[in-house]
Short mmCIF file of C-alpha atoms and ligand atoms in Angstrom, two decimals:
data_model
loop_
_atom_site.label_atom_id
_atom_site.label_comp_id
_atom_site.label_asym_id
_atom_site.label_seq_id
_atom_site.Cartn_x
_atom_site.Cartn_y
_atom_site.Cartn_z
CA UNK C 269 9.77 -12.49 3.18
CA UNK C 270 6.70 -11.00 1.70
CA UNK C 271 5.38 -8.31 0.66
CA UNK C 272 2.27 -6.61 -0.82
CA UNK C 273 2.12 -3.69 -3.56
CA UNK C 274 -1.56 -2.57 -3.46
CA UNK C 275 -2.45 0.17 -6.80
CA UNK C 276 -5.20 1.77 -4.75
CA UNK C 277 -6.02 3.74 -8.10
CA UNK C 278 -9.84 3.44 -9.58
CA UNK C 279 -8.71 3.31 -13.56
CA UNK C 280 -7.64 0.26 -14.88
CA UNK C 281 -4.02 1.27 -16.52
CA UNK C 282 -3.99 3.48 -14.09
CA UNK C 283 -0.30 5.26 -13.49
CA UNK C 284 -0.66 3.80 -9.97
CA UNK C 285 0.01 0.58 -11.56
CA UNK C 286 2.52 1.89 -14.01
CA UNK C 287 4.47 2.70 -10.21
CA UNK C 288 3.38 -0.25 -8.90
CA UNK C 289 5.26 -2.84 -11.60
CA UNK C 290 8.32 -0.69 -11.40
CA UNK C 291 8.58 -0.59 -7.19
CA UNK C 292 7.71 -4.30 -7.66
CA UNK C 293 10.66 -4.95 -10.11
CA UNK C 294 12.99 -2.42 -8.28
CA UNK C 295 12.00 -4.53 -5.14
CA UNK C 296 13.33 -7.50 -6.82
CA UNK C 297 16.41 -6.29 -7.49
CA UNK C 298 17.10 -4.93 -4.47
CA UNK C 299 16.70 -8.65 -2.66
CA UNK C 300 16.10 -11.43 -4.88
CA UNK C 301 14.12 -14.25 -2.05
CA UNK C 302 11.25 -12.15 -1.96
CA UNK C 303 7.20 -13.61 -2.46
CA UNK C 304 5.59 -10.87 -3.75
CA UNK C 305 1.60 -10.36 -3.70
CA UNK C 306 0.39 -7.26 -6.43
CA UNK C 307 -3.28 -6.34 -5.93
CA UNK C 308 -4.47 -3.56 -8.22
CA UNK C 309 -7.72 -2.84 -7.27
CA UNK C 310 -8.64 -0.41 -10.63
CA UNK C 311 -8.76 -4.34 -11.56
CA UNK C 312 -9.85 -6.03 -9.35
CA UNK C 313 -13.47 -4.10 -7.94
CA UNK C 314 -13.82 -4.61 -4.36
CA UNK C 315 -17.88 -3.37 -3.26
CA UNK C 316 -17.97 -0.98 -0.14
CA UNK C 317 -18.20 -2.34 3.01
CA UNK C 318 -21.34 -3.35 3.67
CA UNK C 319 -22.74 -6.25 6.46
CA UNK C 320 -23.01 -8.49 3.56
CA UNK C 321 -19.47 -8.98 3.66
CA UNK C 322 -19.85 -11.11 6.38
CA UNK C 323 -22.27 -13.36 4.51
CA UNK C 324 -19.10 -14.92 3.15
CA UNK C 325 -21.69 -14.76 -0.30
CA UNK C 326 -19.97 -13.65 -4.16
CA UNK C 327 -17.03 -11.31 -4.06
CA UNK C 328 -17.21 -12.17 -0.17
CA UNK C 329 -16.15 -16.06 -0.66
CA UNK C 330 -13.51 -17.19 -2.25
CA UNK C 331 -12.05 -13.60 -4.44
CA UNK C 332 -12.03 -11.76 -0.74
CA UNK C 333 -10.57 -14.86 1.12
CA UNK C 334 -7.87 -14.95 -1.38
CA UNK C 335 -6.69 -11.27 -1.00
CA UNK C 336 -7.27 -11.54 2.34
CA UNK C 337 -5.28 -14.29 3.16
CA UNK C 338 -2.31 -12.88 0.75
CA UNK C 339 -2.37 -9.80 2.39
CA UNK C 340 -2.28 -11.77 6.63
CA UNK C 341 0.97 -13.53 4.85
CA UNK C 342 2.46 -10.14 4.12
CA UNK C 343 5.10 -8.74 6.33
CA UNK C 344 5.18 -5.37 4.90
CA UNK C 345 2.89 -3.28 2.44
CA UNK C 346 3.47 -0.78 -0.43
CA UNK C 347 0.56 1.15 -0.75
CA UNK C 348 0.25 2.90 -4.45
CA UNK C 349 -1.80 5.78 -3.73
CA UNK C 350 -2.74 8.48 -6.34
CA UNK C 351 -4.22 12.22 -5.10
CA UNK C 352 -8.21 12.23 -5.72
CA UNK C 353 -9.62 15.82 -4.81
CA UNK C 354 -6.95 16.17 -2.67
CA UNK C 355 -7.63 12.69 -0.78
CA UNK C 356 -6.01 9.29 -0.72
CA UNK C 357 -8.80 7.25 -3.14
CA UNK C 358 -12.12 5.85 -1.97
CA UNK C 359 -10.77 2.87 -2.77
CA UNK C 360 -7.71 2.43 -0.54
CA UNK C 361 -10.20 3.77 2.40
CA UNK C 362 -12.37 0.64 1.58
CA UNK C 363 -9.91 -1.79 2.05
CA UNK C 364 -8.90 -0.43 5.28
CA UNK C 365 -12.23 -1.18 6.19
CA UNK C 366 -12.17 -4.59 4.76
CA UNK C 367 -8.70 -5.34 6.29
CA UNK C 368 -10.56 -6.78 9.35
CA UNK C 369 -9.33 -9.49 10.51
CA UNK C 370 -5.87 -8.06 11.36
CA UNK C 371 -4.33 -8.35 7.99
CA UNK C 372 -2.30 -5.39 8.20
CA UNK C 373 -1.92 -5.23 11.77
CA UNK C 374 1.39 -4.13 13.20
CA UNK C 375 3.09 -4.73 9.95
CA UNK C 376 5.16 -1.73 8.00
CA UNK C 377 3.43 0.70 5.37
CA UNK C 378 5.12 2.57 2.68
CA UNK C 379 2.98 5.24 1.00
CA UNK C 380 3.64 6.25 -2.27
CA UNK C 381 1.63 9.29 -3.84
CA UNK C 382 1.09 10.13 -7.08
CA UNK C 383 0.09 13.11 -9.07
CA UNK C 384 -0.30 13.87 -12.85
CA UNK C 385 0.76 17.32 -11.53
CA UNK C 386 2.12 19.18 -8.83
CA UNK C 387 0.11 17.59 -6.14
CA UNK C 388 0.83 14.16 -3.47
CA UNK C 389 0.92 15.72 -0.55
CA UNK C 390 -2.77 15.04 0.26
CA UNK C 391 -2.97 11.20 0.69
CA UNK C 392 0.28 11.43 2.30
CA UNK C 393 -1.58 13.25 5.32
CA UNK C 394 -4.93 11.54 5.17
CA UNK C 395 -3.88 7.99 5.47
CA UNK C 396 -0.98 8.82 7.77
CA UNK C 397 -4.31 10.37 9.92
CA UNK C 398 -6.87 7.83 9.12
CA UNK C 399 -6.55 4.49 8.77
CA UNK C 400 -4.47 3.03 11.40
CA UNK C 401 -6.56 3.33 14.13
CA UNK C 402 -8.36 -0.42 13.68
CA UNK C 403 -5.97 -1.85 10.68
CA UNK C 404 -2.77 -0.97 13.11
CA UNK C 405 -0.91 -0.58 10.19
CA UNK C 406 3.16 1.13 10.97
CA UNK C 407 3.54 3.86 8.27
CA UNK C 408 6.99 3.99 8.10
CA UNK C 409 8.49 7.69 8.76
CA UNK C 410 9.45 8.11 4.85
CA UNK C 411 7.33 8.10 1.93
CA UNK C 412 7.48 9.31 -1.42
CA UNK C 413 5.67 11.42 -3.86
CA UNK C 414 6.14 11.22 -7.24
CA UNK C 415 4.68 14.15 -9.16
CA UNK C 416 4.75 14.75 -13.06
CA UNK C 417 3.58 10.71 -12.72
CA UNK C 418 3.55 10.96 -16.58
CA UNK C 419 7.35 11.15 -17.03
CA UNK C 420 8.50 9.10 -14.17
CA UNK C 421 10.74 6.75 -15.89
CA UNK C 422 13.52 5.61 -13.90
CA UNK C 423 17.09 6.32 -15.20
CA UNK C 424 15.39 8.57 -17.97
CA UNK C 425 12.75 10.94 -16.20
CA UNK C 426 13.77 13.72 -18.42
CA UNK C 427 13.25 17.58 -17.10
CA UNK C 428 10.50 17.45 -14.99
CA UNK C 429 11.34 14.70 -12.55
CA UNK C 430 14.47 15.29 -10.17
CA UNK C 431 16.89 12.49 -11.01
CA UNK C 432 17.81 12.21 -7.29
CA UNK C 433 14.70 10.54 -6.88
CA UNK C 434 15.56 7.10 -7.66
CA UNK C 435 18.38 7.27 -5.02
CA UNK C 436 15.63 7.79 -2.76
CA UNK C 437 13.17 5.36 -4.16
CA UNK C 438 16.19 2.91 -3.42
CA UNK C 439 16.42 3.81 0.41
CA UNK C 440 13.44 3.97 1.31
CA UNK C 441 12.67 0.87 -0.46
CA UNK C 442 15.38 -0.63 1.34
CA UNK C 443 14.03 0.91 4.86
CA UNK C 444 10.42 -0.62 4.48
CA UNK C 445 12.49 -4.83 3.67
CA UNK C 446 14.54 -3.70 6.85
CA UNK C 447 11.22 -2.77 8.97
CA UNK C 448 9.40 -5.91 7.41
CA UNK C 449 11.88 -8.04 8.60
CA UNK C 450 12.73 -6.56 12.02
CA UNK C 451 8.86 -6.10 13.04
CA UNK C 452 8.21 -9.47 12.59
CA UNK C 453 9.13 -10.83 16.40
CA UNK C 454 6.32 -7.55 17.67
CA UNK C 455 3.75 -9.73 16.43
CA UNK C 456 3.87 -12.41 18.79
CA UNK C 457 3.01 -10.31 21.48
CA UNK C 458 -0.18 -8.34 20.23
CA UNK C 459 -3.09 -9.33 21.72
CA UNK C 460 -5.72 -8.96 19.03
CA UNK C 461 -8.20 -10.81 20.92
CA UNK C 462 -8.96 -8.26 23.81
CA UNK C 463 -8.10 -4.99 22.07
CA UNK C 464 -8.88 -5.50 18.08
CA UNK C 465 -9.52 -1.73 17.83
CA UNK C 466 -7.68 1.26 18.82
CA UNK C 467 -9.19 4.24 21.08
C1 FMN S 32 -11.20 11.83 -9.75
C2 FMN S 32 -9.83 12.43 -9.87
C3 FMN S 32 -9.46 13.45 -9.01
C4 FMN S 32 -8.17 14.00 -9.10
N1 FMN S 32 -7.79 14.95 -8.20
C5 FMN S 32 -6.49 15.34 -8.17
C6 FMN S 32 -6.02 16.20 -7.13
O1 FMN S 32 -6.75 16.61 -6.25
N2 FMN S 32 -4.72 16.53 -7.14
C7 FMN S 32 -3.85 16.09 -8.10
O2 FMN S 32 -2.67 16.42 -8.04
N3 FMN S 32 -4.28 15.29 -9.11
C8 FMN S 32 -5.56 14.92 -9.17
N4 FMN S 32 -6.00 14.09 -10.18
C9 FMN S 32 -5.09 13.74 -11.26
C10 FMN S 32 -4.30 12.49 -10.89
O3 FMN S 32 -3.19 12.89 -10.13
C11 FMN S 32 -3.83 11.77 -12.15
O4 FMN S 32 -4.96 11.43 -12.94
C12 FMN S 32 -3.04 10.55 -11.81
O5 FMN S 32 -2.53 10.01 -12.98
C13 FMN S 32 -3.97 9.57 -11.15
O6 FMN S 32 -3.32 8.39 -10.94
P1 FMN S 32 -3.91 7.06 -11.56
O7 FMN S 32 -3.59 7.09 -13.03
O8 FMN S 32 -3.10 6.04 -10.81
O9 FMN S 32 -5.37 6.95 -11.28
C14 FMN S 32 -7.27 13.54 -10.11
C15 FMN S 32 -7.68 12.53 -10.99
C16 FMN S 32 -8.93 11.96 -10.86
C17 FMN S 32 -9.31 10.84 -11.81
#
């Protein structure tokens, strides 16, 4: 099976990818035959949208093709996504836009938030509102927040992280490999062709 961990953080270093590497290892452990794709785009600079894109020219040729193609292989996503003014990023908005050719569609989405403080709620409720309408990505009804982002250190948070949260971190990693496996028969049936966007 695979599966895509997208650090939708701007910063390269970023904590998003400190989350990312640890879901991606904890993913690991929790089923070994897995082909995992990591995309950290504080790394890897997509442009906005823009008609060029379809140009096919620089970024647009062989770097987009790439992701893009990693990410139509993918049977579920794990989207990385830390609180920006009280937003999911800029950047994980672009690449719902750039997720156009049905990448993500009808496929299972974990959000993870993160916050250097007490915030996370934010992207939780902005992408849950907007961005499935043409990517038809599935949030999956659980997510996680993981505030304090500093000290999150699973097995040794120390005092300001719950230490029930890795139990969680465990189900609801374990949810998203049971919804990326069981979704995959829905696909046959979409019909892309005659209703690419939603209403
Ligand atoms: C531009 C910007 C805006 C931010 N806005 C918020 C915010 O609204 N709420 C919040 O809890 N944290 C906010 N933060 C702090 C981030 O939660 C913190 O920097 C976190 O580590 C960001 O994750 P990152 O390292 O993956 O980029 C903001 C940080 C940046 C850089």
């Amino acid at each position: 099976m695979n599966i895509s961990i997208i650090s939708t953080s701007q910063r390269q270093d970023s904590q998003s990818k400190r989350v990312s590497d640890i879901l991606q290892k904890r993913l690991f452990e929790l089923q070994e035959n897995l082909d995992l794709f990591s995309l950290d785009l504080g790394e890897t600079i997509l442009p906005l949208w823009s008609p060029e894109k379809k140009s096919e020219n620089g970024i647009w040729g062989d770097a987009w093709k790439k992701i893009s193609k990693n990410l139509s292989k993918s049977d579920g996503f794990i989207f990385v996504v830390p609180e920006y003014g009280g937003m999911a990023t800029p950047s994980s908005k672009n690449l719902f836009l750039l997720c156009g050719e049905g990448e993500l569609t009808h496929k299972p989405g974990l959000i993870v938030s993160v916050s250097s403080g007490q915030g996370g709620a934010y992207p939780i409720a902005d992408l849950r509102s907007f961005s499935y309408k043409n990517t038809h990505i599935m949030w999956i009804p659980e997510n996680i927040i993981i505030r304090n982002v500093e000290s999150f250190n699973p097995g040794s948070h120390g005092e300001v992280i719950p230490s029930w949260l890795d139990k969680r971190i465990e189900y609801t990693l374990t949810l998203l490999l049971a919804y990326s496996s069981n979704m995959k028969p829905l696909r046959k049936i979409i019909n892309r062709k005659d209703f690419g966007n939603g209403m």
